[in-house]
PDB file of C-alpha atoms in Angstrom:
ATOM      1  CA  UNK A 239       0.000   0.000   0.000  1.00  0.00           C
ATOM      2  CA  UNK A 240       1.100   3.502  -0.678  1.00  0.00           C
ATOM      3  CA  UNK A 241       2.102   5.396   2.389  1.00  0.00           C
ATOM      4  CA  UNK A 242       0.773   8.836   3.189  1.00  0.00           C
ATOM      5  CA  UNK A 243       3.780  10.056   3.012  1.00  0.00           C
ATOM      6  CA  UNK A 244       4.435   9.002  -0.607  1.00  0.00           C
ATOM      7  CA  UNK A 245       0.870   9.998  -1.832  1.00  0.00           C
ATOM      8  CA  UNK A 246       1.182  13.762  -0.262  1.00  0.00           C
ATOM      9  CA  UNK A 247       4.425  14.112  -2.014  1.00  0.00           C
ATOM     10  CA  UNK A 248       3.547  13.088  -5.312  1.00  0.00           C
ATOM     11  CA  UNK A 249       0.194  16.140  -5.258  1.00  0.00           C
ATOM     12  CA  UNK A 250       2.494  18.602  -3.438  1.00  0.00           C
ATOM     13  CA  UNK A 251       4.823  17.915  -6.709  1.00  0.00           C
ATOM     14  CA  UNK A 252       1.998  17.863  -9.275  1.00  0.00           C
ATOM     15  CA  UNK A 253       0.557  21.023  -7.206  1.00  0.00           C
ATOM     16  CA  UNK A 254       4.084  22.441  -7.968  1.00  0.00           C
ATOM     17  CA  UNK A 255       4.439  21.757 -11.448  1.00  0.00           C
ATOM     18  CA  UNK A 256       1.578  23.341 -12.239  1.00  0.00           C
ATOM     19  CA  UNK A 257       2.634  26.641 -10.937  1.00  0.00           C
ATOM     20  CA  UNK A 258       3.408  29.498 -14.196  1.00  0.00           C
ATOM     21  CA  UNK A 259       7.095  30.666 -14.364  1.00  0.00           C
ATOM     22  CA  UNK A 260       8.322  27.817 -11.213  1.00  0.00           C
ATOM     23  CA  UNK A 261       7.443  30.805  -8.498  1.00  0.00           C
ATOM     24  CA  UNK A 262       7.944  30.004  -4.933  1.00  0.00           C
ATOM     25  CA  UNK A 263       4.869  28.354  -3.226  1.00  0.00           C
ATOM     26  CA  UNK A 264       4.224  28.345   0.385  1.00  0.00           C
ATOM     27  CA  UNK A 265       3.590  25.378   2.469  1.00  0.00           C
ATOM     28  CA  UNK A 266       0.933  26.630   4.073  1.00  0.00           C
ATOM     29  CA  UNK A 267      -0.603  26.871   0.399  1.00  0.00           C
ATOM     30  CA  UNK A 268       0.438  23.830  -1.089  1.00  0.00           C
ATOM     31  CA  UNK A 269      -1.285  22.393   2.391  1.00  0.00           C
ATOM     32  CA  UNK A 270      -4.777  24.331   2.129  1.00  0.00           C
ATOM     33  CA  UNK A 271      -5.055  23.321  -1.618  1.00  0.00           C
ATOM     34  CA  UNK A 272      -3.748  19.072  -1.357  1.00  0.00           C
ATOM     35  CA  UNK A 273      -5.906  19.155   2.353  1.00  0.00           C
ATOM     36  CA  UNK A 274      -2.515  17.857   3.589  1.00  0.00           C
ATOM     37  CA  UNK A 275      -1.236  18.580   7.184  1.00  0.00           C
ATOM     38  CA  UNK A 276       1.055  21.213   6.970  1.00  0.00           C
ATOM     39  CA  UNK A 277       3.252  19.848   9.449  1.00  0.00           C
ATOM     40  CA  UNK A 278       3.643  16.551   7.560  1.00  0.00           C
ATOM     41  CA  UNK A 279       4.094  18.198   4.898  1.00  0.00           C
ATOM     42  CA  UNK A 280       6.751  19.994   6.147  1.00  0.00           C
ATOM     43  CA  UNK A 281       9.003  16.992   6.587  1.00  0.00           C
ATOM     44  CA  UNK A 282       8.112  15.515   3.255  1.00  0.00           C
ATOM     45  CA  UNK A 283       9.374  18.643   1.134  1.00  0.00           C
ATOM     46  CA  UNK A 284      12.050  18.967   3.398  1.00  0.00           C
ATOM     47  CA  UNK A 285      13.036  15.391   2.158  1.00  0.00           C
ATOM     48  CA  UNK A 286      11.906  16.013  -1.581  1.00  0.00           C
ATOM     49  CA  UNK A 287      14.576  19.524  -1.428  1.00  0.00           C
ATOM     50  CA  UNK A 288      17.408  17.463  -0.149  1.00  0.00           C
ATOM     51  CA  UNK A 289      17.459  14.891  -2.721  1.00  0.00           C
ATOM     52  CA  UNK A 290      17.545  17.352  -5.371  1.00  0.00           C
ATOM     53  CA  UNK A 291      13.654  17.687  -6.687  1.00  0.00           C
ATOM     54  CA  UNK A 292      12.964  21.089  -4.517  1.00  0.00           C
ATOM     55  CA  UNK A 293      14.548  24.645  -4.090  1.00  0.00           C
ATOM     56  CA  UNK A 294      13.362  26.919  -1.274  1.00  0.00           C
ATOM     57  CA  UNK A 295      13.451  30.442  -0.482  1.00  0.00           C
ATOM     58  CA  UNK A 296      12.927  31.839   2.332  1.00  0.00           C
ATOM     59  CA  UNK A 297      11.615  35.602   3.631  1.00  0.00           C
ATOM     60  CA  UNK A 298       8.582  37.441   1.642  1.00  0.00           C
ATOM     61  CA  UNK A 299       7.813  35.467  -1.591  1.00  0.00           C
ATOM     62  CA  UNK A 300       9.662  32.638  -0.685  1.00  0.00           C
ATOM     63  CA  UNK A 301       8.206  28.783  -0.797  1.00  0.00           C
ATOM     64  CA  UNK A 302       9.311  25.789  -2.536  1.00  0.00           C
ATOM     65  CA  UNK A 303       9.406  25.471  -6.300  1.00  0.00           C
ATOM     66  CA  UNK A 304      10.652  22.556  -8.569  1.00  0.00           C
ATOM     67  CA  UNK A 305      14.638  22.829  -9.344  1.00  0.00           C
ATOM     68  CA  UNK A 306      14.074  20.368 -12.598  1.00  0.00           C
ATOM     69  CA  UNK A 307      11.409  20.747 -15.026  1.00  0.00           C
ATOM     70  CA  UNK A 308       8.612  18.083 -14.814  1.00  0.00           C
ATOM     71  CA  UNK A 309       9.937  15.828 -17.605  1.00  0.00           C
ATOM     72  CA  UNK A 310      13.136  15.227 -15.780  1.00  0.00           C
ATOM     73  CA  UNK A 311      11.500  13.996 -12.406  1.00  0.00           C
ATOM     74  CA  UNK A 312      10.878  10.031 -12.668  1.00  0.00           C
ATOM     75  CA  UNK A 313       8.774   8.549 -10.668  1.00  0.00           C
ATOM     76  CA  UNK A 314      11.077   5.862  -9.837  1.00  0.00           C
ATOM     77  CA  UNK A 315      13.361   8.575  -7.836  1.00  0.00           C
ATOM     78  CA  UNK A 316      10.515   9.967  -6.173  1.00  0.00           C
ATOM     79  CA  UNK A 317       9.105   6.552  -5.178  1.00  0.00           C
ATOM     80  CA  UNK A 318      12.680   5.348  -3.681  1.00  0.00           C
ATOM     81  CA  UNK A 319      12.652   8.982  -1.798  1.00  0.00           C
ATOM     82  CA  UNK A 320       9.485   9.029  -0.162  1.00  0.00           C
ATOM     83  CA  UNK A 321       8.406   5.275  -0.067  1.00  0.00           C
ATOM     84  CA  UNK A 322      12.250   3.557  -0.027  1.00  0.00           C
ATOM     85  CA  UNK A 323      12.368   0.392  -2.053  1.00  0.00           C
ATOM     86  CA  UNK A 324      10.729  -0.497  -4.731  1.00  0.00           C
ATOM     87  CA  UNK A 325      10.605  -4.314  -3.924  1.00  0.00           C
ATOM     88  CA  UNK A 326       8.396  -5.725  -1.418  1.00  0.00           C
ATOM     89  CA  UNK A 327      10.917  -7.974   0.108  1.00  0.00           C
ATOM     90  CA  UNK A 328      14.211  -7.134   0.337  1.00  0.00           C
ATOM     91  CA  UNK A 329      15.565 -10.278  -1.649  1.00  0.00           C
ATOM     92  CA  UNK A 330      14.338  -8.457  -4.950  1.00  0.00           C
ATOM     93  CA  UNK A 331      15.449  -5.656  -4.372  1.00  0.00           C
ATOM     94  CA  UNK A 332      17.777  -3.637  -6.561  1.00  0.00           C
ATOM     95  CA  UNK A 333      19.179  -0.896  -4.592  1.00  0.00           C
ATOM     96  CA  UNK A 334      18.674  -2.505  -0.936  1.00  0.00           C
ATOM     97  CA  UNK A 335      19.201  -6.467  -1.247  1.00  0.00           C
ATOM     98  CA  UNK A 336      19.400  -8.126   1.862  1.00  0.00           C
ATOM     99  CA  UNK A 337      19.005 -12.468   2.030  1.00  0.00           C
ATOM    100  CA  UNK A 338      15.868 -13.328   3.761  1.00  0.00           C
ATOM    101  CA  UNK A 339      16.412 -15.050   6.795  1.00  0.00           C
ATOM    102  CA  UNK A 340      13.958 -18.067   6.369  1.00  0.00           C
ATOM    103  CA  UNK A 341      15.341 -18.147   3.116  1.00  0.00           C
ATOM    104  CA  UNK A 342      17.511 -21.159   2.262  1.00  0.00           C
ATOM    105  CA  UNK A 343      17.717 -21.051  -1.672  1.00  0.00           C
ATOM    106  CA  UNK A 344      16.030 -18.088  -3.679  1.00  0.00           C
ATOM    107  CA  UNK A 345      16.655 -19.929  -6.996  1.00  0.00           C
ATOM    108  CA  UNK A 346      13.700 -21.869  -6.124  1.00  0.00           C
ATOM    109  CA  UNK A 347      11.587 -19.804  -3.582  1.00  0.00           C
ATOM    110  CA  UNK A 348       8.290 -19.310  -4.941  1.00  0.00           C
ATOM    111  CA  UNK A 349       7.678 -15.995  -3.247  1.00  0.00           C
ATOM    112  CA  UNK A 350      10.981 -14.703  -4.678  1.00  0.00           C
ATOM    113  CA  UNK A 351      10.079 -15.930  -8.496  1.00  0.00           C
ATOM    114  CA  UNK A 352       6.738 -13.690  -7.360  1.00  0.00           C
ATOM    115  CA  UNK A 353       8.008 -10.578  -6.150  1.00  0.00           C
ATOM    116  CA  UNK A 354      10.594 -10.429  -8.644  1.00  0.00           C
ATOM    117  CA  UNK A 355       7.674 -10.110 -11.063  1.00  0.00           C
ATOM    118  CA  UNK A 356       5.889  -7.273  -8.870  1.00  0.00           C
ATOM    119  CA  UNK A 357       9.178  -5.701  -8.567  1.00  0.00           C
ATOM    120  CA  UNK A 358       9.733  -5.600 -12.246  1.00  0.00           C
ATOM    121  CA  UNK A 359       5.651  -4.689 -12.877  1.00  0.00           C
ATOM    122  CA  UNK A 360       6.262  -2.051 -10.716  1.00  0.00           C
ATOM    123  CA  UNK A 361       9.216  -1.018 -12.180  1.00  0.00           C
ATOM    124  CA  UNK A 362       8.156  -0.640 -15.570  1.00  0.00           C
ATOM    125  CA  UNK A 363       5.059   1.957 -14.223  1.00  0.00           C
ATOM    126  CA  UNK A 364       7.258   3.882 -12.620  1.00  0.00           C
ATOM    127  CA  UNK A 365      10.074   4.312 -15.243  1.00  0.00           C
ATOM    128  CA  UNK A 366       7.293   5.070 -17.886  1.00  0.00           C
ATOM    129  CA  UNK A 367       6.023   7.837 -16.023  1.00  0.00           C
ATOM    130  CA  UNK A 368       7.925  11.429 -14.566  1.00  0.00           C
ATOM    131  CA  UNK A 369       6.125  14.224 -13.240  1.00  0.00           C
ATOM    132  CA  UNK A 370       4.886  15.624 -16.432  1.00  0.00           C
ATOM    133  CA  UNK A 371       2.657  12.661 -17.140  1.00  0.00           C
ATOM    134  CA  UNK A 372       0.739  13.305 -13.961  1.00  0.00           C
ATOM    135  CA  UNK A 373      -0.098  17.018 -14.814  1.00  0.00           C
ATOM    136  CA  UNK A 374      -0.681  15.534 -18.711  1.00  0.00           C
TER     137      UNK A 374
END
């Protein structure tokens, strides 16, 4: 299931792409528009700035605004950011494998021949799509 977390990102990044000329946007904004706590909120554009998606400015005017343009965010960096892996067990997982513990051979594991397929469903979604297909 798709956290909160993940979901509120993903419309405070559409609500930010489709802002004319990339102008700052306050939280407070972004929150009242997405009904979105603004303290979560917060946190979760705090994260989506320091991996590289957000700028901020701060004083009169200031906000967050998008650093790329919309066709240059996949959603398979914003996923990992906000969500974490991709793979629902971390024996599938690209970026974060880890054995399973109960796991004696995963050549013939049944629920890692199965996630491996979810992982790469997923996948596929996610590298088809950046931001610029959700405000399409």
């Amino acid at each position: 299931m798709l956290s909160k977390k993940t979901k509120y990102g993903l419309k405070a990044l559409t609500f930010l792409a489709l802002q004319k000329d990339r102008e700052p946007v306050q939280i407070a904004e972004i929150a009242k528009q997405e009904n979105i706590s603004q303290k979560f909120l917060e946190s979760i554009l705090l994260s989506l700035r320091k991996t590289g998606f957000l700028g901020s400015k701060k004083g009169k005017g200031g906000g967050y605004y998008l650093i790329k343009d919309p066709e240059e965010i996949q959603m398979t960096s914003v996923i990992r950011v906000l969500e974490g892996p991709i793979a629902l067990v971390p024996c599938v997982s690209l970026n974060f494998y880890e054995k399973c513990d109960d796991c004696p051979d995963e050549r013939v594991c049944s629920v890692h021949k199965l996630m491996l397929q979810v992982r790469d469903s997923a996948l596929e979604v996610y590298r088809s799509n950046t931001l610029a297909d959700l405000i399409s």
